[in-house]
mmCIF file of N, CA, C and O in Angstrom:
data_model
loop_
_atom_site.group_PDB
_atom_site.id
_atom_site.type_symbol
_atom_site.label_atom_id
_atom_site.label_comp_id
_atom_site.label_asym_id
_atom_site.label_seq_id
_atom_site.Cartn_x
_atom_site.Cartn_y
_atom_site.Cartn_z
ATOM 1 N N UNK A 1 0.846 -1.189 0.000
ATOM 2 C CA UNK A 1 0.000 0.000 0.000
ATOM 3 C C UNK A 1 0.880 1.236 0.000
ATOM 4 O O UNK A 1 1.854 1.320 0.715
ATOM 5 N N UNK A 2 0.520 2.188 -0.802
ATOM 6 C CA UNK A 2 1.231 3.459 -0.815
ATOM 7 C C UNK A 2 0.436 4.475 -0.002
ATOM 8 O O UNK A 2 -0.398 4.102 0.813
ATOM 9 N N UNK A 3 0.667 5.726 -0.237
ATOM 10 C CA UNK A 3 0.006 6.773 0.534
ATOM 11 C C UNK A 3 -1.253 7.257 -0.167
ATOM 12 O O UNK A 3 -1.249 7.524 -1.363
ATOM 13 N N UNK A 4 -2.322 7.363 0.604
ATOM 14 C CA UNK A 4 -3.553 7.981 0.110
ATOM 15 C C UNK A 4 -3.732 9.291 0.875
ATOM 16 O O UNK A 4 -3.503 9.355 2.084
ATOM 17 N N UNK A 5 -4.141 10.332 0.152
ATOM 18 C CA UNK A 5 -4.325 11.664 0.739
ATOM 19 C C UNK A 5 -5.780 12.059 0.578
ATOM 20 O O UNK A 5 -6.318 12.029 -0.524
ATOM 21 N N UNK A 6 -6.410 12.425 1.696
ATOM 22 C CA UNK A 6 -7.781 12.924 1.673
ATOM 23 C C UNK A 6 -7.768 14.308 2.303
ATOM 24 O O UNK A 6 -7.114 14.526 3.323
ATOM 25 N N UNK A 7 -8.496 15.235 1.697
ATOM 26 C CA UNK A 7 -8.509 16.611 2.199
ATOM 27 C C UNK A 7 -9.937 17.026 2.499
ATOM 28 O O UNK A 7 -10.836 16.850 1.677
ATOM 29 N N UNK A 8 -10.137 17.579 3.697
ATOM 30 C CA UNK A 8 -11.446 18.039 4.140
ATOM 31 C C UNK A 8 -11.329 19.491 4.589
ATOM 32 O O UNK A 8 -10.430 19.825 5.344
ATOM 33 N N UNK A 9 -12.243 20.328 4.132
ATOM 34 C CA UNK A 9 -12.250 21.733 4.536
ATOM 35 C C UNK A 9 -13.528 22.021 5.311
ATOM 36 O O UNK A 9 -14.604 21.546 4.949
ATOM 37 N N UNK A 10 -13.387 22.801 6.391
ATOM 38 C CA UNK A 10 -14.532 23.175 7.193
ATOM 39 C C UNK A 10 -14.236 24.484 7.914
ATOM 40 O O UNK A 10 -13.295 24.554 8.710
ATOM 41 N N UNK A 11 -15.018 25.506 7.622
ATOM 42 C CA UNK A 11 -14.914 26.815 8.279
ATOM 43 C C UNK A 11 -13.503 27.386 8.297
ATOM 44 O O UNK A 11 -12.976 27.789 9.328
ATOM 45 N N UNK A 12 -12.871 27.408 7.142
ATOM 46 C CA UNK A 12 -11.549 28.015 7.044
ATOM 47 C C UNK A 12 -10.406 27.149 7.528
ATOM 48 O O UNK A 12 -9.260 27.575 7.524
ATOM 49 N N UNK A 13 -10.690 25.950 7.965
ATOM 50 C CA UNK A 13 -9.649 25.023 8.413
ATOM 51 C C UNK A 13 -9.639 23.822 7.475
ATOM 52 O O UNK A 13 -10.682 23.388 7.015
ATOM 53 N N UNK A 14 -8.474 23.316 7.209
ATOM 54 C CA UNK A 14 -8.348 22.153 6.333
ATOM 55 C C UNK A 14 -7.630 21.040 7.071
ATOM 56 O O UNK A 14 -6.596 21.266 7.701
ATOM 57 N N UNK A 15 -8.201 19.845 6.992
ATOM 58 C CA UNK A 15 -7.552 18.658 7.523
ATOM 59 C C UNK A 15 -7.112 17.803 6.348
ATOM 60 O O UNK A 15 -7.913 17.482 5.467
ATOM 61 N N UNK A 16 -5.846 17.468 6.349
ATOM 62 C CA UNK A 16 -5.294 16.573 5.338
ATOM 63 C C UNK A 16 -5.023 15.252 6.033
ATOM 64 O O UNK A 16 -4.173 15.173 6.925
ATOM 65 N N UNK A 17 -5.786 14.258 5.642
ATOM 66 C CA UNK A 17 -5.684 12.930 6.258
ATOM 67 C C UNK A 17 -4.776 12.066 5.392
ATOM 68 O O UNK A 17 -5.006 11.922 4.192
ATOM 69 N N UNK A 18 -3.754 11.503 6.021
ATOM 70 C CA UNK A 18 -2.783 10.674 5.319
ATOM 71 C C UNK A 18 -2.984 9.224 5.749
ATOM 72 O O UNK A 18 -3.119 8.941 6.939
ATOM 73 N N UNK A 19 -2.999 8.330 4.776
ATOM 74 C CA UNK A 19 -3.319 6.935 5.043
ATOM 75 C C UNK A 19 -2.300 6.041 4.336
ATOM 76 O O UNK A 19 -2.090 6.167 3.128
ATOM 77 N N UNK A 20 -1.672 5.157 5.093
ATOM 78 C CA UNK A 20 -0.746 4.188 4.509
ATOM 79 C C UNK A 20 0.699 4.485 4.845
ATOM 80 O O UNK A 20 1.018 5.017 5.898
ATOM 81 N N UNK A 21 1.578 4.138 3.923
ATOM 82 C CA UNK A 21 3.012 4.336 4.087
ATOM 83 C C UNK A 21 3.410 5.675 3.478
ATOM 84 O O UNK A 21 3.187 5.908 2.299
ATOM 85 N N UNK A 22 4.039 6.502 4.285
ATOM 86 C CA UNK A 22 4.454 7.815 3.811
ATOM 87 C C UNK A 22 5.966 7.817 3.663
ATOM 88 O O UNK A 22 6.695 7.585 4.626
ATOM 89 N N UNK A 23 6.415 8.081 2.423
ATOM 90 C CA UNK A 23 7.841 8.076 2.136
ATOM 91 C C UNK A 23 8.240 9.388 1.476
ATOM 92 O O UNK A 23 7.390 10.178 1.070
ATOM 93 N N UNK A 24 9.535 9.596 1.359
ATOM 94 C CA UNK A 24 10.061 10.849 0.810
ATOM 95 C C UNK A 24 9.446 11.186 -0.545
ATOM 96 O O UNK A 24 9.200 12.353 -0.839
ATOM 97 N N UNK A 25 9.155 10.197 -1.351
ATOM 98 C CA UNK A 25 8.590 10.445 -2.678
ATOM 99 C C UNK A 25 7.217 11.109 -2.622
ATOM 100 O O UNK A 25 6.761 11.673 -3.617
ATOM 101 N N UNK A 26 6.556 11.063 -1.476
ATOM 102 C CA UNK A 26 5.225 11.649 -1.328
ATOM 103 C C UNK A 26 5.258 13.096 -0.826
ATOM 104 O O UNK A 26 4.228 13.764 -0.816
ATOM 105 N N UNK A 27 6.409 13.557 -0.393
ATOM 106 C CA UNK A 27 6.480 14.865 0.264
ATOM 107 C C UNK A 27 6.067 16.019 -0.629
ATOM 108 O O UNK A 27 5.415 16.950 -0.164
ATOM 109 N N UNK A 28 6.418 15.978 -1.893
ATOM 110 C CA UNK A 28 6.048 17.101 -2.763
ATOM 111 C C UNK A 28 4.533 17.202 -2.907
ATOM 112 O O UNK A 28 3.976 18.304 -2.897
ATOM 113 N N UNK A 29 3.849 16.086 -2.999
ATOM 114 C CA UNK A 29 2.385 16.120 -3.112
ATOM 115 C C UNK A 29 1.741 16.596 -1.811
ATOM 116 O O UNK A 29 0.785 17.374 -1.838
ATOM 117 N N UNK A 30 2.258 16.147 -0.673
ATOM 118 C CA UNK A 30 1.715 16.610 0.607
ATOM 119 C C UNK A 30 1.950 18.107 0.749
ATOM 120 O O UNK A 30 1.051 18.852 1.162
ATOM 121 N N UNK A 31 3.129 18.580 0.377
ATOM 122 C CA UNK A 31 3.426 20.015 0.439
ATOM 123 C C UNK A 31 2.490 20.786 -0.484
ATOM 124 O O UNK A 31 1.999 21.858 -0.115
ATOM 125 N N UNK A 32 2.223 20.280 -1.674
ATOM 126 C CA UNK A 32 1.268 20.935 -2.580
ATOM 127 C C UNK A 32 -0.113 21.037 -1.948
ATOM 128 O O UNK A 32 -0.782 22.072 -2.057
ATOM 129 N N UNK A 33 -0.553 19.977 -1.294
ATOM 130 C CA UNK A 33 -1.859 19.984 -0.628
ATOM 131 C C UNK A 33 -1.892 21.029 0.487
ATOM 132 O O UNK A 33 -2.893 21.728 0.670
ATOM 133 N N UNK A 34 -0.801 21.151 1.225
ATOM 134 C CA UNK A 34 -0.710 22.150 2.298
ATOM 135 C C UNK A 34 -0.796 23.552 1.707
ATOM 136 O O UNK A 34 -1.550 24.404 2.195
ATOM 137 N N UNK A 35 -0.030 23.813 0.654
ATOM 138 C CA UNK A 35 -0.012 25.144 0.040
ATOM 139 C C UNK A 35 -1.369 25.509 -0.549
ATOM 140 O O UNK A 35 -1.818 26.648 -0.415
ATOM 141 N N UNK A 36 -2.031 24.563 -1.195
ATOM 142 C CA UNK A 36 -3.349 24.817 -1.773
ATOM 143 C C UNK A 36 -4.399 25.099 -0.709
ATOM 144 O O UNK A 36 -5.400 25.757 -0.981
ATOM 145 N N UNK A 37 -4.157 24.624 0.495
ATOM 146 C CA UNK A 37 -5.128 24.783 1.571
ATOM 147 C C UNK A 37 -5.048 26.152 2.234
ATOM 148 O O UNK A 37 -5.952 26.531 2.976
ATOM 149 N N UNK A 38 -3.973 26.873 2.003
ATOM 150 C CA UNK A 38 -3.817 28.159 2.671
ATOM 151 C C UNK A 38 -3.476 27.946 4.139
ATOM 152 O O UNK A 38 -2.842 26.977 4.507
ATOM 153 N N UNK A 39 -3.943 28.844 4.999
ATOM 154 C CA UNK A 39 -3.662 28.734 6.430
ATOM 155 C C UNK A 39 -4.601 27.758 7.119
ATOM 156 O O UNK A 39 -5.555 27.259 6.530
ATOM 157 N N UNK A 40 -4.312 27.507 8.359
ATOM 158 C CA UNK A 40 -5.184 26.660 9.169
ATOM 159 C C UNK A 40 -5.205 25.209 8.745
ATOM 160 O O UNK A 40 -6.260 24.619 8.564
ATOM 161 N N UNK A 41 -4.015 24.606 8.597
ATOM 162 C CA UNK A 41 -3.922 23.229 8.129
ATOM 163 C C UNK A 41 -3.589 22.290 9.288
ATOM 164 O O UNK A 41 -2.782 22.601 10.156
ATOM 165 N N UNK A 42 -4.240 21.135 9.271
ATOM 166 C CA UNK A 42 -3.945 20.052 10.197
ATOM 167 C C UNK A 42 -3.615 18.808 9.385
ATOM 168 O O UNK A 42 -4.329 18.473 8.443
ATOM 169 N N UNK A 43 -2.535 18.140 9.750
ATOM 170 C CA UNK A 43 -2.212 16.846 9.165
ATOM 171 C C UNK A 43 -2.653 15.764 10.135
ATOM 172 O O UNK A 43 -2.242 15.761 11.292
ATOM 173 N N UNK A 44 -3.500 14.865 9.683
ATOM 174 C CA UNK A 44 -3.993 13.763 10.508
ATOM 175 C C UNK A 44 -3.271 12.491 10.077
ATOM 176 O O UNK A 44 -3.461 12.004 8.962
ATOM 177 N N UNK A 45 -2.436 11.958 10.966
ATOM 178 C CA UNK A 45 -1.620 10.789 10.651
ATOM 179 C C UNK A 45 -2.133 9.519 11.323
ATOM 180 O O UNK A 45 -1.403 8.542 11.464
ATOM 181 N N UNK A 46 -3.403 9.506 11.727
ATOM 182 C CA UNK A 46 -3.934 8.372 12.469
ATOM 183 C C UNK A 46 -3.730 7.040 11.746
ATOM 184 O O UNK A 46 -3.481 6.016 12.380
ATOM 185 N N UNK A 47 -3.823 7.047 10.422
ATOM 186 C CA UNK A 47 -3.715 5.794 9.679
ATOM 187 C C UNK A 47 -2.410 5.654 8.902
ATOM 188 O O UNK A 47 -2.313 4.854 7.979
ATOM 189 N N UNK A 48 -1.394 6.423 9.309
ATOM 190 C CA UNK A 48 -0.069 6.264 8.713
ATOM 191 C C UNK A 48 0.620 5.110 9.434
ATOM 192 O O UNK A 48 0.702 5.078 10.655
ATOM 193 N N UNK A 49 1.100 4.155 8.646
ATOM 194 C CA UNK A 49 1.676 2.949 9.231
ATOM 195 C C UNK A 49 3.194 2.930 9.235
ATOM 196 O O UNK A 49 3.805 2.217 10.031
ATOM 197 N N UNK A 50 3.815 3.683 8.333
ATOM 198 C CA UNK A 50 5.262 3.641 8.204
ATOM 199 C C UNK A 50 5.749 4.962 7.624
ATOM 200 O O UNK A 50 5.098 5.532 6.746
ATOM 201 N N UNK A 51 6.884 5.454 8.130
ATOM 202 C CA UNK A 51 7.500 6.673 7.605
ATOM 203 C C UNK A 51 8.996 6.438 7.467
ATOM 204 O O UNK A 51 9.547 5.507 8.055
ATOM 205 N N UNK A 52 9.654 7.307 6.706
ATOM 206 C CA UNK A 52 11.115 7.264 6.646
ATOM 207 C C UNK A 52 11.679 8.538 7.270
ATOM 208 O O UNK A 52 10.930 9.431 7.678
ATOM 209 N N UNK A 53 12.997 8.633 7.354
ATOM 210 C CA UNK A 53 13.628 9.741 8.057
ATOM 211 C C UNK A 53 13.312 11.094 7.423
ATOM 212 O O UNK A 53 13.119 12.089 8.137
ATOM 213 N N UNK A 54 13.222 11.171 6.103
ATOM 214 C CA UNK A 54 12.902 12.452 5.467
ATOM 215 C C UNK A 54 11.485 12.895 5.790
ATOM 216 O O UNK A 54 11.216 14.094 5.949
ATOM 217 N N UNK A 55 10.579 11.964 5.929
ATOM 218 C CA UNK A 55 9.207 12.291 6.330
ATOM 219 C C UNK A 55 9.197 12.820 7.761
ATOM 220 O O UNK A 55 8.525 13.805 8.060
ATOM 221 N N UNK A 56 9.954 12.183 8.630
ATOM 222 C CA UNK A 56 10.027 12.638 10.024
ATOM 223 C C UNK A 56 10.555 14.065 10.088
ATOM 224 O O UNK A 56 10.001 14.912 10.802
ATOM 225 N N UNK A 57 11.572 14.364 9.329
ATOM 226 C CA UNK A 57 12.111 15.732 9.293
ATOM 227 C C UNK A 57 11.092 16.710 8.719
ATOM 228 O O UNK A 57 10.949 17.835 9.202
ATOM 229 N N UNK A 58 10.373 16.282 7.691
ATOM 230 C CA UNK A 58 9.316 17.100 7.098
ATOM 231 C C UNK A 58 8.225 17.405 8.133
ATOM 232 O O UNK A 58 7.793 18.554 8.267
ATOM 233 N N UNK A 59 7.797 16.392 8.869
ATOM 234 C CA UNK A 59 6.749 16.586 9.875
ATOM 235 C C UNK A 59 7.211 17.524 10.986
ATOM 236 O O UNK A 59 6.446 18.370 11.449
ATOM 237 N N UNK A 60 8.465 17.396 11.395
ATOM 238 C CA UNK A 60 9.015 18.330 12.377
ATOM 239 C C UNK A 60 9.014 19.752 11.850
ATOM 240 O O UNK A 60 8.697 20.702 12.572
ATOM 241 N N UNK A 61 9.346 19.912 10.573
ATOM 242 C CA UNK A 61 9.309 21.231 9.942
ATOM 243 C C UNK A 61 7.894 21.778 9.859
ATOM 244 O O UNK A 61 7.672 22.980 10.033
ATOM 245 N N UNK A 62 6.937 20.900 9.598
ATOM 246 C CA UNK A 62 5.534 21.328 9.559
ATOM 247 C C UNK A 62 5.115 21.872 10.916
ATOM 248 O O UNK A 62 4.489 22.933 11.000
ATOM 249 N N UNK A 63 5.459 21.156 11.972
ATOM 250 C CA UNK A 63 5.120 21.630 13.318
ATOM 251 C C UNK A 63 5.771 22.980 13.590
ATOM 252 O O UNK A 63 5.132 23.870 14.157
ATOM 253 N N UNK A 64 7.011 23.150 13.164
ATOM 254 C CA UNK A 64 7.718 24.421 13.374
ATOM 255 C C UNK A 64 7.043 25.560 12.619
ATOM 256 O O UNK A 64 7.108 26.714 13.055
ATOM 257 N N UNK A 65 6.370 25.249 11.505
ATOM 258 C CA UNK A 65 5.657 26.255 10.709
ATOM 259 C C UNK A 65 4.253 26.507 11.236
ATOM 260 O O UNK A 65 3.513 27.297 10.660
ATOM 261 N N UNK A 66 3.855 25.828 12.296
ATOM 262 C CA UNK A 66 2.535 26.048 12.867
ATOM 263 C C UNK A 66 1.453 25.129 12.335
ATOM 264 O O UNK A 66 0.269 25.340 12.592
ATOM 265 N N UNK A 67 1.840 24.121 11.590
ATOM 266 C CA UNK A 67 0.881 23.145 11.080
ATOM 267 C C UNK A 67 0.650 22.097 12.163
ATOM 268 O O UNK A 67 1.612 21.547 12.710
ATOM 269 N N UNK A 68 -0.601 21.852 12.486
ATOM 270 C CA UNK A 68 -0.922 20.847 13.485
ATOM 271 C C UNK A 68 -0.692 19.458 12.916
ATOM 272 O O UNK A 68 -1.138 19.156 11.811
ATOM 273 N N UNK A 69 0.010 18.632 13.668
ATOM 274 C CA UNK A 69 0.227 17.239 13.291
ATOM 275 C C UNK A 69 -0.428 16.401 14.377
ATOM 276 O O UNK A 69 0.022 16.384 15.517
ATOM 277 N N UNK A 70 -1.527 15.732 14.009
ATOM 278 C CA UNK A 70 -2.331 15.002 14.980
ATOM 279 C C UNK A 70 -2.286 13.501 14.763
ATOM 280 O O UNK A 70 -2.065 13.034 13.654
ATOM 281 N N UNK A 71 -2.553 12.783 15.834
ATOM 282 C CA UNK A 71 -2.748 11.332 15.816
ATOM 283 C C UNK A 71 -1.541 10.563 15.286
ATOM 284 O O UNK A 71 -1.696 9.545 14.610
ATOM 285 N N UNK A 72 -0.350 11.038 15.608
ATOM 286 C CA UNK A 72 0.863 10.310 15.228
ATOM 287 C C UNK A 72 1.006 9.069 16.104
ATOM 288 O O UNK A 72 0.686 9.092 17.291
ATOM 289 N N UNK A 73 1.543 8.037 15.528
ATOM 290 C CA UNK A 73 1.946 6.879 16.318
ATOM 291 C C UNK A 73 3.036 7.336 17.285
ATOM 292 O O UNK A 73 3.830 8.221 16.950
ATOM 293 N N UNK A 74 3.096 6.731 18.459
ATOM 294 C CA UNK A 74 4.138 7.137 19.417
ATOM 295 C C UNK A 74 5.550 7.056 18.845
ATOM 296 O O UNK A 74 6.383 7.902 19.140
ATOM 297 N N UNK A 75 5.813 6.054 18.012
ATOM 298 C CA UNK A 75 7.172 5.954 17.468
ATOM 299 C C UNK A 75 7.495 7.131 16.550
ATOM 300 O O UNK A 75 8.632 7.596 16.509
ATOM 301 N N UNK A 76 6.504 7.662 15.832
ATOM 302 C CA UNK A 76 6.729 8.822 14.967
ATOM 303 C C UNK A 76 6.964 10.067 15.817
ATOM 304 O O UNK A 76 7.893 10.840 15.562
ATOM 305 N N UNK A 77 6.141 10.255 16.832
ATOM 306 C CA UNK A 77 6.297 11.401 17.734
ATOM 307 C C UNK A 77 7.677 11.394 18.385
ATOM 308 O O UNK A 77 8.362 12.419 18.442
ATOM 309 N N UNK A 78 8.099 10.226 18.873
ATOM 310 C CA UNK A 78 9.424 10.115 19.495
ATOM 311 C C UNK A 78 10.533 10.416 18.499
ATOM 312 O O UNK A 78 11.498 11.102 18.815
ATOM 313 N N UNK A 79 10.373 9.918 17.295
ATOM 314 C CA UNK A 79 11.392 10.111 16.264
ATOM 315 C C UNK A 79 11.488 11.583 15.880
ATOM 316 O O UNK A 79 12.588 12.107 15.689
ATOM 317 N N UNK A 80 10.361 12.266 15.772
ATOM 318 C CA UNK A 80 10.385 13.702 15.479
ATOM 319 C C UNK A 80 11.166 14.436 16.566
ATOM 320 O O UNK A 80 12.003 15.297 16.273
ATOM 321 N N UNK A 81 10.896 14.089 17.817
ATOM 322 C CA UNK A 81 11.614 14.713 18.940
ATOM 323 C C UNK A 81 13.105 14.462 18.885
ATOM 324 O O UNK A 81 13.906 15.376 19.131
ATOM 325 N N UNK A 82 13.509 13.257 18.531
ATOM 326 C CA UNK A 82 14.939 12.936 18.431
ATOM 327 C C UNK A 82 15.592 13.682 17.279
ATOM 328 O O UNK A 82 16.751 14.083 17.378
ATOM 329 N N UNK A 83 14.884 13.861 16.178
ATOM 330 C CA UNK A 83 15.441 14.587 15.034
ATOM 331 C C UNK A 83 15.632 16.076 15.353
ATOM 332 O O UNK A 83 16.524 16.709 14.811
ATOM 333 N N UNK A 84 14.785 16.614 16.222
ATOM 334 C CA UNK A 84 14.904 18.025 16.613
ATOM 335 C C UNK A 84 16.120 18.256 17.509
ATOM 336 O O UNK A 84 16.686 19.331 17.506
ATOM 337 N N UNK A 85 16.444 17.246 18.292
ATOM 338 C CA UNK A 85 17.526 17.393 19.292
ATOM 339 C C UNK A 85 18.907 17.429 18.693
ATOM 340 O O UNK A 85 19.203 17.283 17.610
#
């Protein structure tokens, strides 16, 4: 399974739901979805099963830019923290 991207907009806020395996090759499309959404973006990673190091760095950068990253697996959250350190 590769990555599936679903986008939902509600009252000026956009949730981008990511499903499956997220790898570096998907980052440009996720970034495009973020840019098209304007401000008020949330990334929902509840159904992300696997990431690579470039994705972890990307997610850390998203958080630094004020993008909400929700429902990460604990291993992803820990890895983001280690990459920041």
